[in-house]
mmCIF file of C-alpha atoms in Angstrom:
data_model
loop_
_atom_site.group_PDB
_atom_site.id
_atom_site.type_symbol
_atom_site.label_atom_id
_atom_site.label_comp_id
_atom_site.label_asym_id
_atom_site.label_seq_id
_atom_site.Cartn_x
_atom_site.Cartn_y
_atom_site.Cartn_z
ATOM 1 C CA UNK I 1 -12.385 -23.811 -22.503
ATOM 2 C CA UNK I 2 -11.602 -23.961 -19.021
ATOM 3 C CA UNK I 3 -9.913 -20.482 -19.047
ATOM 4 C CA UNK I 4 -13.132 -19.319 -20.319
ATOM 5 C CA UNK I 5 -15.099 -20.491 -17.672
ATOM 6 C CA UNK I 6 -12.911 -18.480 -14.934
ATOM 7 C CA UNK I 7 -14.549 -15.633 -13.257
ATOM 8 C CA UNK I 8 -12.546 -12.438 -13.345
ATOM 9 C CA UNK I 9 -11.901 -11.113 -9.537
ATOM 10 C CA UNK I 10 -14.289 -8.143 -8.393
ATOM 11 C CA UNK I 11 -12.423 -5.257 -8.555
ATOM 12 C CA UNK I 12 -13.044 -2.749 -5.584
ATOM 13 C CA UNK I 13 -13.714 0.051 -7.741
ATOM 14 C CA UNK I 14 -16.419 1.190 -5.112
ATOM 15 C CA UNK I 15 -13.823 1.991 -2.601
ATOM 16 C CA UNK I 16 -11.826 4.786 -2.120
ATOM 17 C CA UNK I 17 -8.830 5.395 -3.821
ATOM 18 C CA UNK I 18 -5.342 3.839 -2.879
ATOM 19 C CA UNK I 19 -2.723 4.083 -5.697
ATOM 20 C CA UNK I 20 0.809 2.710 -4.505
ATOM 21 C CA UNK I 21 3.620 4.843 -6.407
ATOM 22 C CA UNK I 22 5.795 2.431 -8.197
ATOM 23 C CA UNK I 23 7.805 5.632 -9.554
ATOM 24 C CA UNK I 24 7.654 9.151 -10.496
ATOM 25 C CA UNK I 25 8.951 10.593 -13.818
ATOM 26 C CA UNK I 26 9.614 13.856 -14.828
ATOM 27 C CA UNK I 27 8.766 14.021 -18.413
ATOM 28 C CA UNK I 28 10.006 17.189 -20.967
ATOM 29 C CA UNK I 29 7.266 19.123 -21.511
ATOM 30 C CA UNK I 30 4.403 17.369 -19.411
ATOM 31 C CA UNK I 31 6.047 17.710 -15.770
ATOM 32 C CA UNK I 32 5.580 15.238 -13.170
ATOM 33 C CA UNK I 33 4.012 11.347 -13.606
ATOM 34 C CA UNK I 34 3.499 9.173 -10.880
ATOM 35 C CA UNK I 35 3.314 5.692 -12.011
ATOM 36 C CA UNK I 36 1.608 2.898 -10.160
ATOM 37 C CA UNK I 37 -1.110 0.247 -10.178
ATOM 38 C CA UNK I 38 -5.000 1.355 -8.705
ATOM 39 C CA UNK I 39 -5.451 -0.922 -6.052
ATOM 40 C CA UNK I 40 -9.135 0.499 -5.073
ATOM 41 C CA UNK I 41 -11.297 3.099 -6.452
ATOM 42 C CA UNK I 42 -10.910 4.796 -9.404
ATOM 43 C CA UNK I 43 -8.165 7.858 -10.983
ATOM 44 C CA UNK I 44 -9.488 10.342 -13.299
ATOM 45 C CA UNK I 45 -8.395 13.888 -14.748
ATOM 46 C CA UNK I 46 -9.924 16.693 -12.701
ATOM 47 C CA UNK I 47 -9.213 14.798 -9.124
ATOM 48 C CA UNK I 48 -7.967 16.245 -6.603
ATOM 49 C CA UNK I 49 -5.131 13.516 -4.883
ATOM 50 C CA UNK I 50 -2.917 13.743 -1.613
ATOM 51 C CA UNK I 51 0.137 11.444 -1.300
ATOM 52 C CA UNK I 52 0.468 9.948 1.993
ATOM 53 C CA UNK I 53 2.645 10.032 3.782
ATOM 54 C CA UNK I 54 3.775 13.511 2.744
ATOM 55 C CA UNK I 55 0.915 14.987 2.327
ATOM 56 C CA UNK I 56 1.104 16.678 -0.853
ATOM 57 C CA UNK I 57 -2.390 17.552 -2.341
ATOM 58 C CA UNK I 58 -2.729 18.634 -6.187
ATOM 59 C CA UNK I 59 -5.173 18.355 -9.170
ATOM 60 C CA UNK I 60 -4.607 15.290 -11.736
ATOM 61 C CA UNK I 61 -4.219 16.351 -15.016
ATOM 62 C CA UNK I 62 -4.575 13.062 -17.155
ATOM 63 C CA UNK I 63 -4.315 9.795 -17.138
ATOM 64 C CA UNK I 64 -2.925 6.933 -18.979
ATOM 65 C CA UNK I 65 -2.296 3.626 -19.623
ATOM 66 C CA UNK I 66 0.240 1.974 -22.166
ATOM 67 C CA UNK I 67 0.605 5.681 -23.717
ATOM 68 C CA UNK I 68 -3.037 6.127 -24.235
ATOM 69 C CA UNK I 69 -5.181 8.531 -22.655
ATOM 70 C CA UNK I 70 -7.842 7.007 -20.005
ATOM 71 C CA UNK I 71 -11.117 8.615 -18.866
ATOM 72 C CA UNK I 72 -10.536 6.593 -15.463
ATOM 73 C CA UNK I 73 -7.682 4.147 -14.065
ATOM 74 C CA UNK I 74 -9.967 1.124 -12.582
ATOM 75 C CA UNK I 75 -8.444 -1.373 -9.922
ATOM 76 C CA UNK I 76 -5.828 -3.813 -11.299
ATOM 77 C CA UNK I 77 -4.919 -0.917 -14.165
ATOM 78 C CA UNK I 78 -0.864 0.415 -14.039
ATOM 79 C CA UNK I 79 -1.349 4.350 -15.041
ATOM 80 C CA UNK I 80 0.669 7.441 -15.211
ATOM 81 C CA UNK I 81 -0.902 10.209 -14.211
ATOM 82 C CA UNK I 82 0.160 14.037 -14.641
ATOM 83 C CA UNK I 83 -0.042 16.185 -11.843
ATOM 84 C CA UNK I 84 0.039 20.082 -11.500
ATOM 85 C CA UNK I 85 2.778 21.763 -9.427
ATOM 86 C CA UNK I 86 4.490 18.986 -7.912
ATOM 87 C CA UNK I 87 8.007 18.186 -8.017
ATOM 88 C CA UNK I 88 9.566 14.600 -8.569
ATOM 89 C CA UNK I 89 11.441 15.862 -5.128
ATOM 90 C CA UNK I 90 7.930 16.130 -3.598
ATOM 91 C CA UNK I 91 6.733 12.526 -3.790
ATOM 92 C CA UNK I 92 8.505 9.002 -4.316
ATOM 93 C CA UNK I 93 7.825 5.322 -4.443
ATOM 94 C CA UNK I 94 5.844 3.844 -2.050
ATOM 95 C CA UNK I 95 4.002 6.633 -1.126
ATOM 96 C CA UNK I 96 0.164 6.140 -2.036
ATOM 97 C CA UNK I 97 -2.142 8.534 -3.644
ATOM 98 C CA UNK I 98 -6.029 8.629 -2.842
ATOM 99 C CA UNK I 99 -8.701 10.942 -3.466
ATOM 100 C CA UNK I 100 -8.638 14.103 -1.123
ATOM 101 C CA UNK I 101 -12.371 14.223 -0.448
ATOM 102 C CA UNK I 102 -13.290 10.559 -0.004
ATOM 103 C CA UNK I 103 -11.140 8.953 2.998
ATOM 104 C CA UNK I 104 -7.621 10.010 2.197
ATOM 105 C CA UNK I 105 -4.725 7.665 3.109
ATOM 106 C CA UNK I 106 -2.819 8.322 6.113
ATOM 107 C CA UNK I 107 0.124 7.617 7.515
ATOM 108 C CA UNK I 108 -0.139 5.220 10.408
ATOM 109 C CA UNK I 109 2.435 5.437 13.863
ATOM 110 C CA UNK I 110 1.811 1.720 14.408
ATOM 111 C CA UNK I 111 -0.429 -0.789 13.221
ATOM 112 C CA UNK I 112 -1.498 -4.217 14.192
ATOM 113 C CA UNK I 113 -0.925 -7.416 11.793
ATOM 114 C CA UNK I 114 -0.883 -11.169 11.552
ATOM 115 C CA UNK I 115 2.158 -12.362 10.886
ATOM 116 C CA UNK I 116 3.682 -16.268 10.313
ATOM 117 C CA UNK I 117 7.291 -16.775 11.440
ATOM 118 C CA UNK I 118 9.748 -18.006 8.990
ATOM 119 C CA UNK I 119 12.908 -17.486 10.913
ATOM 120 C CA UNK I 120 15.026 -19.647 13.057
ATOM 121 C CA UNK I 121 15.403 -19.379 16.325
ATOM 122 C CA UNK I 122 12.857 -17.205 18.457
ATOM 123 C CA UNK I 123 11.521 -13.571 17.928
ATOM 124 C CA UNK I 124 10.510 -11.166 20.524
ATOM 125 C CA UNK I 125 9.372 -7.452 21.022
ATOM 126 C CA UNK I 126 11.941 -5.512 19.425
ATOM 127 C CA UNK I 127 13.167 -7.541 16.478
ATOM 128 C CA UNK I 128 12.390 -5.145 13.523
ATOM 129 C CA UNK I 129 12.617 -6.925 10.258
ATOM 130 C CA UNK I 130 12.004 -5.132 6.638
ATOM 131 C CA UNK I 131 8.629 -5.336 5.567
ATOM 132 C CA UNK I 132 7.818 -4.608 1.884
ATOM 133 C CA UNK I 133 4.194 -3.494 1.568
ATOM 134 C CA UNK I 134 2.954 -2.965 -1.945
ATOM 135 C CA UNK I 135 5.710 -0.763 -3.388
ATOM 136 C CA UNK I 136 6.993 0.648 0.469
ATOM 137 C CA UNK I 137 10.148 -1.053 1.622
ATOM 138 C CA UNK I 138 10.487 -0.066 5.535
ATOM 139 C CA UNK I 139 12.017 -1.209 8.987
ATOM 140 C CA UNK I 140 9.128 -2.096 11.343
ATOM 141 C CA UNK I 141 10.092 -2.782 15.040
ATOM 142 C CA UNK I 142 7.653 -5.837 17.030
ATOM 143 C CA UNK I 143 6.536 -3.263 19.560
ATOM 144 C CA UNK I 144 4.051 -6.233 21.413
ATOM 145 C CA UNK I 145 3.291 -9.835 20.807
ATOM 146 C CA UNK I 146 -0.460 -9.679 20.897
ATOM 147 C CA UNK I 147 -1.695 -12.985 20.829
ATOM 148 C CA UNK I 148 -0.523 -16.617 19.460
ATOM 149 C CA UNK I 149 -2.905 -17.718 17.130
ATOM 150 C CA UNK I 150 -3.689 -21.464 15.129
ATOM 151 C CA UNK I 151 -2.521 -20.221 11.568
ATOM 152 C CA UNK I 152 -5.154 -22.600 10.511
ATOM 153 C CA UNK I 153 -8.377 -21.233 12.416
ATOM 154 C CA UNK I 154 -6.919 -18.119 13.530
ATOM 155 C CA UNK I 155 -8.128 -18.847 17.098
ATOM 156 C CA UNK I 156 -5.984 -17.486 19.885
ATOM 157 C CA UNK I 157 -3.872 -19.821 21.483
ATOM 158 C CA UNK I 158 -1.707 -17.706 24.031
ATOM 159 C CA UNK I 159 -2.576 -14.091 25.026
ATOM 160 C CA UNK I 160 0.890 -11.512 25.058
ATOM 161 C CA UNK I 161 3.476 -14.429 24.465
ATOM 162 C CA UNK I 162 6.644 -13.767 25.307
ATOM 163 C CA UNK I 163 7.929 -14.645 21.918
ATOM 164 C CA UNK I 164 7.394 -16.805 18.732
ATOM 165 C CA UNK I 165 9.040 -19.207 16.636
ATOM 166 C CA UNK I 166 9.148 -20.794 13.310
ATOM 167 C CA UNK I 167 6.094 -21.956 12.195
ATOM 168 C CA UNK I 168 3.806 -19.882 14.797
ATOM 169 C CA UNK I 169 1.338 -17.431 13.410
ATOM 170 C CA UNK I 170 0.988 -14.300 15.609
ATOM 171 C CA UNK I 171 -0.892 -10.837 16.134
ATOM 172 C CA UNK I 172 1.563 -8.593 16.702
ATOM 173 C CA UNK I 173 2.043 -4.782 16.994
ATOM 174 C CA UNK I 174 4.418 -2.855 14.582
ATOM 175 C CA UNK I 175 6.004 0.623 14.653
ATOM 176 C CA UNK I 176 7.460 1.635 11.189
ATOM 177 C CA UNK I 177 10.757 3.104 11.477
ATOM 178 C CA UNK I 178 8.964 5.990 9.342
ATOM 179 C CA UNK I 179 5.819 6.744 8.509
#
């Protein structure tokens, strides 16, 4: 009874397509098949997708989930999709597929992130941990500590702190080592 009363999450199918790749397979007689989970938007045959950050653009030939052809892959679906004229060397795990005609995903030279520090000692500008974001795994440098914030309320406690320590929350400017 309790399980029946749980509302399923609202899936953001109205947003632009974002599909981080978990893997890319070469399947004999079919070709290149990227695999991943649809995070937002939908993917369907005939769509033209662009992979970021490699900027490879191609047409989707078909979409499958658990060996069954789909009309469209929706948020939460783990799908494989066959693409035209793309080699497995051109795209890789961590790339993001998006609709080339609707706000395609772009690489970022830098981005701001809210972080909570779980690191012994203190951290300042220059620290470069490896971050995992969806299926990407990349070193990112703390370029700037923009502000220290209250981890519960998000209110600013200190502008441009010199360092943060374990338990602190902060807004930091991060620069990925690769786009």
